[in-house]
Coordinates of C-alpha atoms in Angstrom, one line a residue:
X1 CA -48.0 -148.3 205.4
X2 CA -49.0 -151.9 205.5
X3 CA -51.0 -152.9 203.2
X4 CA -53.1 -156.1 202.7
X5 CA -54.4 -158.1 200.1
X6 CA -58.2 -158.9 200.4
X7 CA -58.9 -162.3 199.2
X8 CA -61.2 -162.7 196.6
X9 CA -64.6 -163.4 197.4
X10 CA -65.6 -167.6 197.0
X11 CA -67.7 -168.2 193.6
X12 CA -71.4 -169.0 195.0
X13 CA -71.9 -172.6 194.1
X14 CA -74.9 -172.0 190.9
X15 CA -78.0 -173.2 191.5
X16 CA -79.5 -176.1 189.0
X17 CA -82.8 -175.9 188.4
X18 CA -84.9 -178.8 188.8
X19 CA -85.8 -180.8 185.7
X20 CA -89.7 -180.5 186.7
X21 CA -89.5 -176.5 186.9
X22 CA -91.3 -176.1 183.6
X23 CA -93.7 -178.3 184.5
X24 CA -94.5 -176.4 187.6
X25 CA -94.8 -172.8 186.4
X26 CA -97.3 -174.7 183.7
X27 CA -99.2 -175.9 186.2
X28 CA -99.0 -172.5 188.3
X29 CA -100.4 -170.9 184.8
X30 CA -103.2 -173.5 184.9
X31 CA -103.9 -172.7 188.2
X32 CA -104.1 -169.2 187.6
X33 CA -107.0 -169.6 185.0
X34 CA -108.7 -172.1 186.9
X35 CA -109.3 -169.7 189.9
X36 CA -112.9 -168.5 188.7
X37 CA -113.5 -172.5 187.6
X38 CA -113.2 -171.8 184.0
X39 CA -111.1 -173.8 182.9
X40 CA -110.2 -177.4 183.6
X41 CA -107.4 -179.5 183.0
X42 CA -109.8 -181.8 180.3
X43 CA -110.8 -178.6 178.4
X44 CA -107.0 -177.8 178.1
X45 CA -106.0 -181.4 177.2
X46 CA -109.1 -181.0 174.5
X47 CA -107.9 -177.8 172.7
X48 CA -104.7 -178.6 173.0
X49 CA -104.6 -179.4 169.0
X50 CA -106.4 -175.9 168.0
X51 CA -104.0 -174.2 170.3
X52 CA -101.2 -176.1 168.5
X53 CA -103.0 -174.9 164.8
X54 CA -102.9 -171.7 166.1
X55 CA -99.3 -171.6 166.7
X56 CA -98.6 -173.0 163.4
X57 CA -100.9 -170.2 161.8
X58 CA -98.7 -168.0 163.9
X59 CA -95.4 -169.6 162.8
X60 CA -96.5 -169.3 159.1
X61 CA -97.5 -165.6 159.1
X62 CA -94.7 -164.4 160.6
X63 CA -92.4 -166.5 158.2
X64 CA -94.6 -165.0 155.4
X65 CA -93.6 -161.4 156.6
X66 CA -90.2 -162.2 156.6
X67 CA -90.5 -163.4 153.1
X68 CA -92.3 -160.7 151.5
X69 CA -89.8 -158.1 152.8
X70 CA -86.8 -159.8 151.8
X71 CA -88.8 -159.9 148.1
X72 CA -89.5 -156.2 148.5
X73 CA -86.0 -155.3 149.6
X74 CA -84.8 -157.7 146.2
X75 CA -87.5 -155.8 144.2
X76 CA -85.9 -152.3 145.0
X77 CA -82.5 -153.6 144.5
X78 CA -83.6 -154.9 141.5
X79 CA -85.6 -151.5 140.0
X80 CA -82.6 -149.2 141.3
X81 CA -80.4 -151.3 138.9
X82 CA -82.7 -151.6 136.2
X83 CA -82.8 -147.7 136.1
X84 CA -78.7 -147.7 136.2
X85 CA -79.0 -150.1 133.4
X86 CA -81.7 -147.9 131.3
X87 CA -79.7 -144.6 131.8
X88 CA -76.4 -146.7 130.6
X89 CA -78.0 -147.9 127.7
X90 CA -79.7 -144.4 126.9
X91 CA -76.4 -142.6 126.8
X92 CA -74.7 -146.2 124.9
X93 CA -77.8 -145.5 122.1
X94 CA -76.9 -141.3 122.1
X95 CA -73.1 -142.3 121.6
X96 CA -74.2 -144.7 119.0
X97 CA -76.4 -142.2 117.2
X98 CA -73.7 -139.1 117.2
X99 CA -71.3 -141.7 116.3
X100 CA -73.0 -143.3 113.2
X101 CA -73.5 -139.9 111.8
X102 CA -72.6 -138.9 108.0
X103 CA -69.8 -136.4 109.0
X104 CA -68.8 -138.3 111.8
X105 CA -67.7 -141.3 109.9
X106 CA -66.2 -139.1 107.2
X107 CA -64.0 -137.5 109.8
X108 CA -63.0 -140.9 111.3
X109 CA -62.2 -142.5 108.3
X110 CA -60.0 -139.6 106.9
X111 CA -57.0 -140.7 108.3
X112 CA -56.8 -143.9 106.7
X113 CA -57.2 -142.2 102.9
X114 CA -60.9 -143.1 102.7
X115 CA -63.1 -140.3 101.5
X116 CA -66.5 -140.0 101.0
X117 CA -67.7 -140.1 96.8
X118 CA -69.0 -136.7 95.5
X119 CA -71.0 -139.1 92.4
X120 CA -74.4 -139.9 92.5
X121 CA -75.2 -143.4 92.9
X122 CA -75.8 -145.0 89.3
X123 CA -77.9 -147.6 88.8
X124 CA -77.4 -151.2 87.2
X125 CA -79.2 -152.7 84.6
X126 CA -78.7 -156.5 83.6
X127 CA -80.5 -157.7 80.8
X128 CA -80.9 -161.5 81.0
X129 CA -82.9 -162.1 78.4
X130 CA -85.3 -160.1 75.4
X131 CA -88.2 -160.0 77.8
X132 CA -86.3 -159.8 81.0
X133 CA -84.7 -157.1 82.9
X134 CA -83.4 -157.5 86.3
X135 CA -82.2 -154.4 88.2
X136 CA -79.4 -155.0 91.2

């Protein structure tokens, strides 16, 4: 069995396109709305800055969308956290609360020897002068 080797088929030289092309399909397009005399090449020369206000007006709306839903997407991100951060500080406050309580600081004092007084709180009386009493 012989077999042969096909040679590779020669790269087709690329074609470069003429600097003028986008001049020509413009004028093609110009053509094309000129067929029912419409339009002439002074009344495009003459709106040629309200067609360029336009595209601005165009340019800045779509910029604007992009804007406000990048600041909607932070606005979510932003609530979805804030409601991580209010459930963390809900259950922080609870802690707090069951924590802070009578019994519970009796109990977790106790190991140190602390212990909580079975007296009633007395109250003191300075006498500062004959007229004068100040209570503390």
């Amino acid at each position: 069995m012989n077999r042969e080797k096909k040679a590779a088929p020669a790269p087709t030289p690329e074609k470069k396109k003429a600097p003028g092309k986008g001049m020509a399909s413009a004028r093609k397009y110009v053509r094309f709305l000129n067929v029912f005399n419409m339009v002439k090449r002074d009344m495009v020369v003459q709106a040629m800055p309200y067609i360029f206000f336009l595209t601005v007006i165009a340019l800045v709306y779509i910029a604007n969308s992009y804007y406000a839903e990048n600041t909607i997407r932070e606005i979510d991100k932003i609530n979805k956290e804030l409601k991580t951060l209010k459930s963390e500080g809900i259950s922080a406050s609870s802690e707090l609360m069951i924590r802070s309580k009578q019994s519970e600081v009796a109990r977790a004092v106790a190991p140190i020897g602390l212990v909580e007084s079975t007296d009633a709180a007395r109250k003191i009386v300075v006498k500062t002068s004959a007229n004068e009493t100040r209570e503390d």
